[in-house]
XYZ file of C-alpha atoms in Angstrom:
435
model
C 26.640 55.527 -0.637
C 29.803 53.590 -1.088
C 32.522 55.029 -3.368
C 35.529 53.240 -5.001
C 38.594 55.130 -4.108
C 42.220 55.519 -5.209
C 45.222 56.618 -3.236
C 47.110 59.495 -4.962
C 50.633 58.381 -5.709
C 53.033 56.594 -8.091
C 54.924 58.443 -10.859
C 54.768 56.085 -13.631
C 53.572 57.878 -16.828
C 51.549 56.074 -19.309
C 53.127 54.847 -22.381
C 52.260 57.166 -25.234
C 51.266 55.899 -28.934
C 51.460 58.903 -31.131
C 49.042 58.718 -33.930
C 49.987 60.779 -36.975
C 46.760 60.101 -39.094
C 45.088 63.294 -38.154
C 48.246 65.381 -39.208
C 48.151 63.530 -42.577
C 44.403 64.254 -42.898
C 44.974 67.887 -42.383
C 47.767 68.035 -44.992
C 45.598 66.105 -47.441
C 42.732 68.447 -46.841
C 45.105 71.492 -47.427
C 46.208 70.044 -50.658
C 42.859 69.476 -52.019
C 41.844 73.114 -51.233
C 44.701 74.420 -53.398
C 43.621 72.259 -56.096
C 40.127 73.670 -56.087
C 39.510 75.494 -59.356
C 38.233 79.043 -59.510
C 34.861 78.124 -60.840
C 34.055 76.148 -57.797
C 35.620 78.790 -55.358
C 33.032 81.399 -56.930
C 29.825 79.053 -56.354
C 27.605 80.145 -53.445
C 27.303 77.311 -51.044
C 25.159 76.771 -48.120
C 26.733 75.860 -44.830
C 26.301 72.053 -43.930
C 23.744 71.677 -41.017
C 26.318 71.047 -38.565
C 28.240 74.161 -39.535
C 25.070 76.147 -39.388
C 24.354 74.832 -35.794
C 27.790 75.458 -34.445
C 27.984 78.976 -35.712
C 24.624 79.702 -33.782
C 25.959 78.708 -30.421
C 25.882 81.480 -27.837
C 28.906 82.744 -26.148
C 29.118 84.391 -22.910
C 31.387 87.376 -21.962
C 33.532 85.586 -19.415
C 36.920 86.135 -17.825
C 38.677 82.761 -18.416
C 42.470 82.255 -18.159
C 44.239 81.897 -21.752
C 46.119 78.931 -20.072
C 44.802 75.413 -20.259
C 47.007 74.559 -17.318
C 44.999 76.743 -15.004
C 42.018 74.280 -15.444
C 39.206 76.693 -15.831
C 35.938 76.538 -17.751
C 32.490 78.117 -17.885
C 29.230 76.666 -17.760
C 26.451 79.065 -18.993
C 28.785 82.002 -18.040
C 29.749 80.632 -14.726
C 33.452 80.172 -14.217
C 34.787 77.232 -12.493
C 38.456 76.231 -11.574
C 39.410 72.629 -10.800
C 39.763 71.352 -8.034
C 36.725 73.317 -6.635
C 34.736 72.646 -3.449
C 31.705 70.528 -3.928
C 29.949 73.000 -1.589
C 30.294 75.893 -4.128
C 28.617 73.653 -6.822
C 25.914 73.097 -4.352
C 25.342 76.652 -3.706
C 25.143 77.317 -7.402
C 22.185 75.005 -7.571
C 23.876 71.632 -8.571
C 22.516 68.769 -6.933
C 24.171 65.272 -6.826
C 22.331 62.228 -8.171
C 23.691 60.027 -5.308
C 22.961 60.295 -1.726
C 26.435 61.437 -0.238
C 25.751 62.622 3.126
C 27.227 59.568 4.956
C 29.932 59.002 2.588
C 33.677 59.468 3.412
C 36.751 59.784 1.203
C 40.182 58.719 2.331
C 43.000 61.172 3.055
C 44.976 61.899 -0.218
C 42.650 59.893 -2.356
C 40.273 60.384 -5.225
C 36.964 58.413 -6.505
C 37.335 56.144 -9.407
C 33.669 56.256 -10.449
C 32.129 59.582 -11.560
C 28.850 61.001 -10.033
C 26.381 63.275 -11.791
C 25.576 66.758 -10.800
C 22.550 68.073 -12.186
C 21.233 71.773 -12.486
C 17.785 71.908 -14.146
C 18.272 70.127 -17.431
C 22.056 70.503 -17.371
C 24.542 67.516 -16.262
C 27.937 67.308 -15.433
C 29.850 63.946 -14.400
C 32.471 64.662 -11.882
C 34.973 62.728 -9.692
C 35.881 63.907 -6.220
C 39.346 64.368 -4.590
C 40.362 64.756 -1.078
C 43.885 66.318 -1.186
C 44.029 66.753 2.536
C 46.092 64.489 5.126
C 42.911 63.192 6.813
C 39.688 61.525 5.855
C 36.892 63.773 5.054
C 33.111 63.657 4.253
C 32.523 63.554 0.537
C 30.418 66.555 0.779
C 33.355 68.549 2.090
C 35.805 67.428 -0.661
C 36.645 68.795 -3.981
C 35.384 68.176 -7.484
C 38.738 67.357 -9.160
C 37.636 65.928 -12.661
C 34.720 67.075 -14.898
C 33.547 65.285 -17.875
C 31.938 67.846 -20.246
C 29.612 66.794 -23.013
C 28.285 69.184 -25.708
C 24.536 68.667 -26.424
C 22.722 70.498 -29.148
C 20.568 73.323 -27.204
C 22.221 72.592 -24.042
C 24.389 74.372 -21.710
C 27.152 76.677 -23.325
C 30.565 75.227 -22.292
C 33.660 77.540 -22.923
C 37.319 76.882 -22.204
C 40.572 78.724 -21.799
C 41.901 80.395 -25.137
C 38.542 81.250 -26.579
C 37.546 77.701 -27.110
C 33.798 76.721 -27.143
C 32.457 73.138 -27.265
C 30.297 72.201 -30.343
C 31.849 75.297 -32.166
C 35.558 75.060 -32.021
C 37.508 72.777 -34.213
C 40.582 70.507 -33.874
C 42.866 73.325 -35.373
C 41.528 75.938 -32.841
C 42.477 73.657 -30.013
C 45.901 73.036 -31.430
C 46.247 76.618 -31.865
C 45.184 77.559 -28.373
C 47.058 74.930 -26.399
C 50.017 73.800 -28.757
C 51.261 70.443 -29.454
C 49.600 67.675 -27.252
C 51.414 64.811 -25.606
C 49.234 62.437 -27.376
C 46.966 62.622 -30.517
C 45.292 59.428 -32.145
C 41.938 58.350 -33.822
C 39.678 55.665 -32.571
C 36.411 54.626 -34.179
C 34.693 57.835 -35.303
C 36.572 60.186 -32.931
C 40.003 62.201 -32.705
C 41.510 62.438 -29.307
C 44.070 65.055 -28.014
C 45.738 64.620 -24.568
C 47.508 67.480 -22.734
C 49.470 66.738 -19.528
C 50.856 68.992 -16.977
C 52.754 66.738 -14.544
C 51.097 64.381 -12.353
C 47.395 64.385 -11.794
C 46.776 67.325 -14.283
C 45.503 66.360 -17.541
C 42.988 67.280 -20.257
C 41.390 65.139 -22.983
C 39.511 66.596 -25.969
C 37.473 64.503 -28.191
C 36.329 65.486 -31.648
C 33.877 64.082 -34.149
C 36.193 62.667 -36.991
C 34.121 63.819 -39.749
C 33.890 67.509 -38.994
C 36.552 67.704 -36.392
C 34.220 69.651 -33.920
C 34.938 69.497 -30.184
C 32.288 67.382 -28.690
C 33.651 66.301 -25.249
C 36.255 67.245 -22.932
C 37.680 65.663 -19.655
C 39.621 67.814 -17.378
C 41.347 66.554 -14.200
C 43.149 68.300 -11.580
C 43.537 66.345 -8.429
C 46.390 68.612 -7.184
C 45.764 70.369 -3.916
C 44.471 73.819 -4.493
C 46.878 76.731 -3.648
C 45.852 79.679 -1.773
C 47.266 82.995 -0.847
C 45.982 82.471 2.688
C 49.092 80.855 3.901
C 52.554 82.570 4.062
C 55.299 80.912 2.051
C 58.330 80.614 4.139
C 61.681 81.162 2.383
C 63.661 79.362 5.221
C 65.223 76.160 4.189
C 64.135 73.163 6.252
C 66.916 71.515 8.563
C 66.283 68.267 6.662
C 67.212 70.022 3.308
C 70.328 71.678 4.865
C 71.550 68.466 6.440
C 71.435 66.602 3.203
C 74.801 65.449 1.947
C 75.061 63.899 -1.754
C 76.799 60.456 -1.921
C 79.977 60.239 -4.006
C 79.545 56.581 -5.389
C 77.109 53.505 -5.191
C 76.227 51.478 -2.209
C 76.011 47.707 -2.506
C 72.813 47.867 -0.440
C 70.046 49.158 -2.895
C 67.963 50.090 0.131
C 70.379 52.708 0.967
C 68.476 54.452 -1.656
C 71.715 55.719 -3.596
C 70.750 56.354 -7.214
C 72.883 57.576 -9.969
C 70.437 59.702 -12.148
C 71.555 61.377 -15.394
C 75.173 60.808 -14.403
C 74.919 62.465 -10.886
C 74.542 60.729 -7.561
C 71.573 61.380 -5.042
C 70.368 59.638 -1.958
C 66.626 59.580 -2.147
C 65.025 61.693 -0.630
C 67.107 64.433 -2.146
C 66.485 68.180 -2.242
C 64.846 69.719 -5.472
C 67.525 72.213 -5.206
C 70.244 69.517 -5.620
C 68.687 68.667 -8.959
C 68.776 72.363 -10.056
C 72.325 72.473 -9.203
C 72.952 69.507 -11.629
C 71.336 71.600 -14.493
C 67.675 70.570 -14.154
C 64.990 73.252 -14.298
C 61.429 73.286 -12.861
C 58.538 73.391 -15.354
C 56.355 75.922 -13.658
C 53.341 75.027 -15.554
C 53.578 71.369 -14.364
C 54.727 71.934 -10.837
C 53.362 73.022 -7.564
C 54.595 76.602 -6.480
C 54.804 75.581 -2.871
C 53.953 72.614 -0.277
C 52.219 72.838 3.102
C 54.225 71.516 6.197
C 54.502 67.865 6.438
C 52.663 67.221 3.030
C 53.443 65.874 -0.441
C 53.519 67.729 -3.638
C 54.491 67.476 -7.150
C 57.200 68.712 -9.393
C 58.210 68.284 -13.012
C 61.852 68.614 -13.861
C 63.251 69.045 -17.253
C 66.746 68.619 -18.635
C 68.156 68.003 -22.191
C 64.530 67.359 -23.396
C 63.745 64.663 -20.890
C 61.242 65.211 -18.011
C 61.240 63.816 -14.508
C 57.753 63.678 -12.898
C 58.283 63.470 -9.068
C 56.650 63.335 -5.979
C 58.322 65.857 -3.257
C 57.715 66.238 0.449
C 57.996 69.231 2.648
C 59.675 68.065 5.774
C 59.680 71.658 7.338
C 57.189 73.113 9.682
C 55.841 75.899 7.269
C 54.675 76.083 3.699
C 57.682 76.384 1.468
C 58.700 76.754 -2.286
C 58.842 73.396 -3.950
C 62.530 74.017 -4.572
C 63.161 73.585 -0.908
C 61.221 70.297 -0.772
C 62.765 66.778 -1.061
C 62.263 64.547 -4.269
C 61.061 61.229 -2.789
C 60.743 59.144 -6.188
C 62.717 59.008 -9.474
C 62.557 56.562 -12.277
C 64.091 55.759 -15.552
C 63.046 53.472 -18.629
C 63.561 52.862 -22.323
C 60.153 54.553 -23.069
C 59.095 57.569 -21.435
C 61.540 58.728 -18.814
C 64.762 57.928 -20.844
C 67.123 59.057 -18.087
C 70.229 56.881 -17.495
C 69.685 55.399 -13.895
C 71.495 53.052 -11.712
C 71.031 51.588 -8.130
C 72.719 49.389 -5.719
C 75.998 47.818 -6.847
C 75.829 49.623 -10.249
C 72.561 47.982 -11.569
C 71.691 49.822 -14.789
C 69.219 49.933 -17.444
C 69.913 47.587 -20.274
C 71.789 45.114 -17.910
C 70.983 41.441 -18.325
C 68.414 39.756 -15.838
C 71.226 37.201 -14.713
C 73.851 39.952 -14.177
C 71.228 42.035 -12.224
C 70.510 39.159 -9.966
C 74.206 38.627 -9.224
C 74.473 42.376 -8.414
C 71.640 42.187 -5.965
C 73.640 39.818 -3.859
C 71.900 38.773 -0.680
C 69.241 41.271 -0.891
C 65.808 40.169 -0.257
C 63.244 40.910 -2.930
C 59.843 40.032 -4.246
C 58.913 39.186 -7.814
C 55.817 39.718 -9.723
C 54.849 38.705 -13.246
C 53.363 41.251 -15.421
C 52.106 41.237 -19.009
C 55.499 42.364 -20.762
C 57.989 41.124 -17.992
C 58.970 40.689 -14.203
C 59.078 43.206 -11.484
C 61.815 42.746 -8.875
C 60.761 44.710 -5.774
C 62.910 45.450 -2.721
C 60.950 46.806 0.208
C 62.283 48.929 3.233
C 59.812 47.446 5.545
C 56.492 45.684 5.880
C 54.560 48.522 4.823
C 55.985 48.336 1.403
C 55.801 51.964 0.926
C 59.488 52.676 0.406
C 60.824 50.451 -2.380
C 63.244 49.825 -5.208
C 61.677 48.415 -8.323
C 63.411 46.811 -11.096
C 61.579 45.724 -14.203
C 62.909 42.961 -16.706
C 61.722 42.671 -20.212
C 60.311 39.218 -20.733
C 61.666 38.998 -24.452
C 65.078 40.811 -24.053
C 65.587 39.630 -20.572
C 67.221 43.130 -19.949
C 66.419 45.569 -17.212
C 63.965 47.988 -18.725
C 62.952 50.130 -15.995
C 64.120 51.311 -12.572
C 62.213 53.151 -9.964
C 63.504 54.407 -6.470
C 60.858 55.572 -3.914
C 61.734 56.559 -0.378
C 59.528 58.900 1.691
C 60.171 58.351 5.508
C 58.011 60.106 7.915
C 61.023 61.509 10.001
C 63.933 62.403 7.695
C 66.508 64.415 9.943
C 66.619 61.515 12.587
C 67.376 59.098 9.821
C 70.172 61.346 8.396
C 71.867 62.670 11.575
C 70.588 60.615 14.443
C 68.603 63.597 15.700
C 66.110 62.384 18.229
C 64.957 65.525 19.819
C 61.394 65.933 21.004
C 60.330 67.700 17.808
C 61.454 64.903 15.705
C 59.939 62.180 17.858
C 56.454 64.008 18.009
C 53.996 62.183 15.618
C 52.062 65.259 15.120
C 54.871 66.636 13.091
C 54.917 63.612 10.652
C 52.650 63.066 7.825
C 51.531 59.716 6.325
C 53.553 58.608 3.272
C 49.983 57.421 1.714
C 50.913 59.397 -1.598
C 53.569 56.749 -2.299
C 50.970 53.775 -2.390
C 49.272 52.621 -5.541
């Protein structure tokens, strides 16, 4: 079996289109109820067929988290947490519809096409993820995405916060999980999207007419955390050796960036951002990161969020605050953070002025649907880069992204070339930064 795969990485957040139609519908429905006369209220009315059906759905006594961001759900009373080993599903009697014995999944990657797991008459469509730093057999990887579909007289699907598919309605989900990042109508359905940083997302789809929850797509491609490995509180030498710049560098590939008015050289310690008033969003961030590995953090300040990849350059698992941020970005649409690079190239600058400030820097251009991307690469691998996007209509810089994740950081910062730093076994690939 051949699978299509995608390397984990990249921090561009999809542009959100907020649709308020459903809010208006709820408001209108509330008004119509208030205007109902007493005679109508006293009438005894039978439940519509759909209402009667959903009221009869069996519910199991299960211990589920109250928090959606824990990515738990129950199928016929059996609780699952994403990501979960495929082997656990197989032990529970689920079988793959595809032959996967000879299939492998690249390091730090996920499948882009779902496969079907079947248990008796029940079906679940899943996508697999390999969060490890080496290639693994698909059968040894994790279920990272589950597409759940409610079917009359099918399996009972329960979610955190007392939500039951086929029974709970739109307002139930809003009350349980709060305001979504996105809400819109499409054809005969209503969609809600909840995001918890990078690669953690939940989509809920409701029938437009009765607003009953019909489908749910839960995605968590982040590495599962375990209590088996001790978390060291010792700050890695790479983090201790970091020195923040005091101004711009004319060479953009020095990876000096002014971000939110403060200067950083990427990669920069998460703790350095905290010193400048940023706070870690615990719900959307990894608690800790393994030695030599990448992880994810969401930083918040003044109502803005930075979704960042981090790297642990130490030799033990450490808290995310002691890791190094390897990617920052700013734009006019989502991450509205003032950002500038190189010889003070800033958001809103004209394309002509930007080219002048690039000076003799070598860059590549790529025409996209809404403009032109100027990319400056540190080397031929193209894993570490500066990306400047110019709007095709305004001819202004609309987005800037800075990404730098060297394999051996201490040597680069201090010239340290001791045996430990040169040992390739201590260096992890930067595959996370590829797209």
